[in-house]
Amino acid sequence: MTDYAPGQATDINPQLWTWFRAVDTDGSGQLTVDELQRALINGDWSPFNIRTVHMMINMFDADNSGTIGFSEFTSLWVYIEEWRRCFQTFDRDGSGTIDRQELTQALRAFGFNVSEKSVAFMIQKLDRGSHSIPFDSFVRTCVIFKSITDSFRAVDTDQDGYIQIGYDQFLDLVIRQI
């Protein structure tokens, strides 16, 4: 059953509601991973990577249903639009993708002390053969770096940039990112 009906609230974006209904192909009022992937498009009209879509559902599925209702979709949409503005700021050449240099600048602007090697590795893992990444991979990269950094900082109690951990604690840190 849908979590919104026309006339229910006055602050509903009618265009967003129309888009939600259009991609909710089974009419359930909840977007599955496949339906959400159809709703999320990169600047080059390619769909979001399925792993990014899964990450978005994990982040915004407030009721843990495994799907996204309209209110969750609205929150997700606002989040994505904020990231899109950020992406456009760092896509200095207007190519619609972020290259290694642009990604390094973005991550450092967000306060992440990243090496060129780490950024190059991330680009290599996420690019589609172009040595740059589209919007969805940019969002995924930033969320991953934030999550990993937050996990590291939680263990780095003296905040000196170094930690000493055992194998089980290391696995716990890594598995949380999956």
PDB file of C-alpha atoms in Angstrom:
ATOM      1  CA  MET A   1       0.000   0.000   0.000  1.00  0.00           C
ATOM      2  CA  THR A   2       1.271   3.467  -0.824  1.00  0.00           C
ATOM      3  CA  ASP A   3       2.368   5.824   1.934  1.00  0.00           C
ATOM      4  CA  TYR A   4       0.956   8.880   0.154  1.00  0.00           C
ATOM      5  CA  ALA A   5      -2.356   9.738  -1.365  1.00  0.00           C
ATOM      6  CA  PRO A   6      -3.104  12.943  -3.267  1.00  0.00           C
ATOM      7  CA  GLY A   7      -4.421  15.603  -0.944  1.00  0.00           C
ATOM      8  CA  GLN A   8      -2.853  13.918   2.097  1.00  0.00           C
ATOM      9  CA  ALA A   9      -0.225  16.610   2.687  1.00  0.00           C
ATOM     10  CA  THR A  10       0.332  20.057   1.252  1.00  0.00           C
ATOM     11  CA  ASP A  11       4.153  19.896   1.055  1.00  0.00           C
ATOM     12  CA  ILE A  12       4.305  17.009  -1.441  1.00  0.00           C
ATOM     13  CA  ASN A  13       6.199  17.727  -4.642  1.00  0.00           C
ATOM     14  CA  PRO A  14       3.702  16.701  -7.365  1.00  0.00           C
ATOM     15  CA  GLN A  15       6.452  16.143  -9.953  1.00  0.00           C
ATOM     16  CA  LEU A  16       8.317  13.845  -7.562  1.00  0.00           C
ATOM     17  CA  TRP A  17       5.088  11.975  -6.799  1.00  0.00           C
ATOM     18  CA  THR A  18       4.470  11.546 -10.545  1.00  0.00           C
ATOM     19  CA  TRP A  19       8.032  10.271 -11.048  1.00  0.00           C
ATOM     20  CA  PHE A  20       7.676   7.879  -8.084  1.00  0.00           C
ATOM     21  CA  ARG A  21       4.426   6.447  -9.500  1.00  0.00           C
ATOM     22  CA  ALA A  22       5.984   6.110 -12.958  1.00  0.00           C
ATOM     23  CA  VAL A  23       8.880   3.973 -11.705  1.00  0.00           C
ATOM     24  CA  ASP A  24       6.708   1.998  -9.263  1.00  0.00           C
ATOM     25  CA  THR A  25       5.828  -0.413 -12.062  1.00  0.00           C
ATOM     26  CA  ASP A  26       4.129  -2.975  -9.832  1.00  0.00           C
ATOM     27  CA  GLY A  27       1.965  -0.275  -8.194  1.00  0.00           C
ATOM     28  CA  SER A  28       2.920  -1.420  -4.682  1.00  0.00           C
ATOM     29  CA  GLY A  29       3.737   2.058  -3.377  1.00  0.00           C
ATOM     30  CA  GLN A  30       7.237   0.789  -2.605  1.00  0.00           C
ATOM     31  CA  LEU A  31      10.245   0.902  -4.924  1.00  0.00           C
ATOM     32  CA  THR A  32      12.303  -2.252  -5.247  1.00  0.00           C
ATOM     33  CA  VAL A  33      16.001  -2.127  -6.079  1.00  0.00           C
ATOM     34  CA  ASP A  34      15.222  -2.507  -9.799  1.00  0.00           C
ATOM     35  CA  GLU A  35      12.524   0.157  -9.726  1.00  0.00           C
ATOM     36  CA  LEU A  36      14.760   2.576  -7.814  1.00  0.00           C
ATOM     37  CA  GLN A  37      17.557   1.974 -10.306  1.00  0.00           C
ATOM     38  CA  ARG A  38      15.185   3.087 -13.086  1.00  0.00           C
ATOM     39  CA  ALA A  39      14.428   6.255 -11.098  1.00  0.00           C
ATOM     40  CA  LEU A  40      18.076   7.241 -10.587  1.00  0.00           C
ATOM     41  CA  ILE A  41      19.875   8.442 -13.702  1.00  0.00           C
ATOM     42  CA  ASN A  42      23.380   9.808 -14.214  1.00  0.00           C
ATOM     43  CA  GLY A  43      24.020  12.949 -16.245  1.00  0.00           C
ATOM     44  CA  ASP A  44      24.778  10.805 -19.303  1.00  0.00           C
ATOM     45  CA  TRP A  45      21.390   9.032 -18.978  1.00  0.00           C
ATOM     46  CA  SER A  46      22.978   5.821 -17.746  1.00  0.00           C
ATOM     47  CA  PRO A  47      21.287   4.162 -14.776  1.00  0.00           C
ATOM     48  CA  PHE A  48      22.930   4.169 -11.354  1.00  0.00           C
ATOM     49  CA  ASN A  49      25.187   1.212 -10.658  1.00  0.00           C
ATOM     50  CA  ILE A  50      23.183  -1.474  -8.859  1.00  0.00           C
ATOM     51  CA  ARG A  51      25.648  -1.448  -5.928  1.00  0.00           C
ATOM     52  CA  THR A  52      25.039   2.279  -5.470  1.00  0.00           C
ATOM     53  CA  VAL A  53      21.278   1.662  -5.554  1.00  0.00           C
ATOM     54  CA  HIS A  54      21.630  -0.988  -2.842  1.00  0.00           C
ATOM     55  CA  MET A  55      23.656   1.483  -0.770  1.00  0.00           C
ATOM     56  CA  MET A  56      20.920   4.108  -1.194  1.00  0.00           C
ATOM     57  CA  ILE A  57      18.232   1.683  -0.056  1.00  0.00           C
ATOM     58  CA  ASN A  58      20.319   0.746   2.983  1.00  0.00           C
ATOM     59  CA  MET A  59      20.712   4.423   3.845  1.00  0.00           C
ATOM     60  CA  PHE A  60      17.074   5.499   3.350  1.00  0.00           C
ATOM     61  CA  ASP A  61      14.965   2.431   4.126  1.00  0.00           C
ATOM     62  CA  ALA A  62      13.755   3.744   7.496  1.00  0.00           C
ATOM     63  CA  ASP A  63      11.299   0.889   8.086  1.00  0.00           C
ATOM     64  CA  ASN A  64      13.786  -1.845   7.035  1.00  0.00           C
ATOM     65  CA  SER A  65      11.365  -3.207   4.443  1.00  0.00           C
ATOM     66  CA  GLY A  66      14.044  -3.606   1.786  1.00  0.00           C
ATOM     67  CA  THR A  67      12.132  -1.135  -0.381  1.00  0.00           C
ATOM     68  CA  ILE A  68      11.665   2.633  -0.536  1.00  0.00           C
ATOM     69  CA  GLY A  69       8.280   4.237   0.095  1.00  0.00           C
ATOM     70  CA  PHE A  70       7.414   7.708  -1.112  1.00  0.00           C
ATOM     71  CA  SER A  71       8.520   9.549   2.035  1.00  0.00           C
ATOM     72  CA  GLU A  72      11.825   7.638   1.992  1.00  0.00           C
ATOM     73  CA  PHE A  73      12.132   8.366  -1.725  1.00  0.00           C
ATOM     74  CA  THR A  74      11.571  12.074  -1.066  1.00  0.00           C
ATOM     75  CA  SER A  75      14.401  12.122   1.491  1.00  0.00           C
ATOM     76  CA  LEU A  76      16.628  10.181  -0.885  1.00  0.00           C
ATOM     77  CA  TRP A  77      15.809  12.592  -3.725  1.00  0.00           C
ATOM     78  CA  VAL A  78      16.774  15.639  -1.614  1.00  0.00           C
ATOM     79  CA  TYR A  79      20.028  13.894  -0.665  1.00  0.00           C
ATOM     80  CA  ILE A  80      20.830  13.095  -4.295  1.00  0.00           C
ATOM     81  CA  GLU A  81      20.074  16.638  -5.454  1.00  0.00           C
ATOM     82  CA  GLU A  82      22.467  18.002  -2.812  1.00  0.00           C
ATOM     83  CA  TRP A  83      25.128  15.605  -4.076  1.00  0.00           C
ATOM     84  CA  ARG A  84      24.381  16.601  -7.681  1.00  0.00           C
ATOM     85  CA  ARG A  85      25.089  20.265  -6.877  1.00  0.00           C
ATOM     86  CA  CYS A  86      28.301  19.219  -5.147  1.00  0.00           C
ATOM     87  CA  PHE A  87      29.277  17.039  -8.122  1.00  0.00           C
ATOM     88  CA  GLN A  88      28.770  19.941 -10.518  1.00  0.00           C
ATOM     89  CA  THR A  89      31.051  22.107  -8.356  1.00  0.00           C
ATOM     90  CA  PHE A  90      33.935  19.648  -8.661  1.00  0.00           C
ATOM     91  CA  ASP A  91      33.310  18.622 -12.285  1.00  0.00           C
ATOM     92  CA  ARG A  92      35.372  21.640 -13.313  1.00  0.00           C
ATOM     93  CA  ASP A  93      35.640  20.687 -16.978  1.00  0.00           C
ATOM     94  CA  GLY A  94      31.879  20.052 -17.264  1.00  0.00           C
ATOM     95  CA  SER A  95      32.469  16.557 -18.653  1.00  0.00           C
ATOM     96  CA  GLY A  96      29.718  14.950 -16.583  1.00  0.00           C
ATOM     97  CA  THR A  97      32.310  12.764 -14.882  1.00  0.00           C
ATOM     98  CA  ILE A  98      34.883  13.284 -12.150  1.00  0.00           C
ATOM     99  CA  ASP A  99      38.491  12.478 -12.954  1.00  0.00           C
ATOM    100  CA  ARG A 100      41.260  11.632 -10.479  1.00  0.00           C
ATOM    101  CA  GLN A 101      42.315  15.234  -9.941  1.00  0.00           C
ATOM    102  CA  GLU A 102      38.737  16.461  -9.466  1.00  0.00           C
ATOM    103  CA  LEU A 103      37.965  13.619  -7.046  1.00  0.00           C
ATOM    104  CA  THR A 104      41.113  14.340  -5.042  1.00  0.00           C
ATOM    105  CA  GLN A 105      40.091  17.997  -4.756  1.00  0.00           C
ATOM    106  CA  ALA A 106      36.561  17.043  -3.710  1.00  0.00           C
ATOM    107  CA  LEU A 107      37.635  14.550  -1.046  1.00  0.00           C
ATOM    108  CA  ARG A 108      40.197  16.954   0.373  1.00  0.00           C
ATOM    109  CA  ALA A 109      37.597  19.736   0.420  1.00  0.00           C
ATOM    110  CA  PHE A 110      35.407  17.377   2.487  1.00  0.00           C
ATOM    111  CA  GLY A 111      38.270  17.038   4.994  1.00  0.00           C
ATOM    112  CA  PHE A 112      39.587  13.635   3.956  1.00  0.00           C
ATOM    113  CA  ASN A 113      43.381  13.432   3.929  1.00  0.00           C
ATOM    114  CA  VAL A 114      43.619  11.103   0.933  1.00  0.00           C
ATOM    115  CA  SER A 115      46.660  10.139  -1.064  1.00  0.00           C
ATOM    116  CA  GLU A 116      46.830  10.248  -4.849  1.00  0.00           C
ATOM    117  CA  LYS A 117      47.343   6.472  -4.741  1.00  0.00           C
ATOM    118  CA  SER A 118      44.092   5.898  -2.800  1.00  0.00           C
ATOM    119  CA  VAL A 119      42.113   8.100  -5.184  1.00  0.00           C
ATOM    120  CA  ALA A 120      43.644   6.432  -8.243  1.00  0.00           C
ATOM    121  CA  PHE A 121      42.732   3.017  -6.814  1.00  0.00           C
ATOM    122  CA  MET A 122      39.151   4.116  -6.134  1.00  0.00           C
ATOM    123  CA  ILE A 123      38.798   5.502  -9.668  1.00  0.00           C
ATOM    124  CA  GLN A 124      40.175   2.246 -11.047  1.00  0.00           C
ATOM    125  CA  LYS A 125      37.648   0.230  -9.013  1.00  0.00           C
ATOM    126  CA  LEU A 126      34.655   2.327 -10.092  1.00  0.00           C
ATOM    127  CA  ASP A 127      35.366   3.728 -13.545  1.00  0.00           C
ATOM    128  CA  ARG A 128      33.810   2.329 -16.660  1.00  0.00           C
ATOM    129  CA  GLY A 129      37.035   2.310 -18.652  1.00  0.00           C
ATOM    130  CA  SER A 130      37.252   6.096 -18.913  1.00  0.00           C
ATOM    131  CA  HIS A 131      39.600   6.910 -15.989  1.00  0.00           C
ATOM    132  CA  SER A 132      36.817   8.990 -14.498  1.00  0.00           C
ATOM    133  CA  ILE A 133      33.618   8.241 -12.624  1.00  0.00           C
ATOM    134  CA  PRO A 134      29.990   9.252 -13.227  1.00  0.00           C
ATOM    135  CA  PHE A 135      27.763  10.927 -10.675  1.00  0.00           C
ATOM    136  CA  ASP A 136      26.542   7.760  -8.931  1.00  0.00           C
ATOM    137  CA  SER A 137      30.079   6.499  -8.404  1.00  0.00           C
ATOM    138  CA  PHE A 138      31.072   9.919  -7.056  1.00  0.00           C
ATOM    139  CA  VAL A 139      28.323   9.716  -4.435  1.00  0.00           C
ATOM    140  CA  ARG A 140      29.252   6.126  -3.590  1.00  0.00           C
ATOM    141  CA  THR A 141      32.942   7.051  -3.287  1.00  0.00           C
ATOM    142  CA  CYS A 142      32.245   9.962  -0.958  1.00  0.00           C
ATOM    143  CA  VAL A 143      29.909   7.890   1.222  1.00  0.00           C
ATOM    144  CA  ILE A 144      32.461   5.057   1.393  1.00  0.00           C
ATOM    145  CA  PHE A 145      35.300   7.426   2.324  1.00  0.00           C
ATOM    146  CA  LYS A 146      33.150   9.028   5.017  1.00  0.00           C
ATOM    147  CA  SER A 147      32.100   5.682   6.438  1.00  0.00           C
ATOM    148  CA  ILE A 148      35.642   4.302   6.456  1.00  0.00           C
ATOM    149  CA  THR A 149      37.016   7.516   7.964  1.00  0.00           C
ATOM    150  CA  ASP A 150      34.339   7.542  10.668  1.00  0.00           C
ATOM    151  CA  SER A 151      35.146   3.903  11.505  1.00  0.00           C
ATOM    152  CA  PHE A 152      38.874   4.667  11.637  1.00  0.00           C
ATOM    153  CA  ARG A 153      38.369   7.747  13.819  1.00  0.00           C
ATOM    154  CA  ALA A 154      36.263   5.730  16.263  1.00  0.00           C
ATOM    155  CA  VAL A 155      39.270   3.454  16.852  1.00  0.00           C
ATOM    156  CA  ASP A 156      41.885   6.260  16.678  1.00  0.00           C
ATOM    157  CA  THR A 157      41.088   7.451  20.191  1.00  0.00           C
ATOM    158  CA  ASP A 158      44.057   9.836  20.436  1.00  0.00           C
ATOM    159  CA  GLN A 159      43.336  11.183  16.916  1.00  0.00           C
ATOM    160  CA  ASP A 160      46.963  10.898  15.778  1.00  0.00           C
ATOM    161  CA  GLY A 161      46.134   9.190  12.480  1.00  0.00           C
ATOM    162  CA  TYR A 162      47.408   5.771  13.565  1.00  0.00           C
ATOM    163  CA  ILE A 163      45.649   2.762  15.008  1.00  0.00           C
ATOM    164  CA  GLN A 164      46.740  -0.599  16.277  1.00  0.00           C
ATOM    165  CA  ILE A 165      44.072  -3.253  15.936  1.00  0.00           C
ATOM    166  CA  GLY A 166      43.772  -7.000  15.871  1.00  0.00           C
ATOM    167  CA  TYR A 167      42.544  -9.018  12.947  1.00  0.00           C
ATOM    168  CA  ASP A 168      38.992  -9.415  14.309  1.00  0.00           C
ATOM    169  CA  GLN A 169      38.669  -5.670  14.886  1.00  0.00           C
ATOM    170  CA  PHE A 170      40.012  -5.025  11.374  1.00  0.00           C
ATOM    171  CA  LEU A 171      37.427  -7.416   9.894  1.00  0.00           C
ATOM    172  CA  ASP A 172      34.703  -5.681  11.885  1.00  0.00           C
ATOM    173  CA  LEU A 173      35.753  -2.306  10.426  1.00  0.00           C
ATOM    174  CA  VAL A 174      35.855  -3.676   6.878  1.00  0.00           C
ATOM    175  CA  ILE A 175      32.635  -5.689   7.029  1.00  0.00           C
ATOM    176  CA  ARG A 176      30.707  -2.629   8.200  1.00  0.00           C
ATOM    177  CA  GLN A 177      31.516  -1.038   4.838  1.00  0.00           C
ATOM    178  CA  ILE A 178      29.995  -3.879   2.811  1.00  0.00           C
TER     179      ILE A 178
END
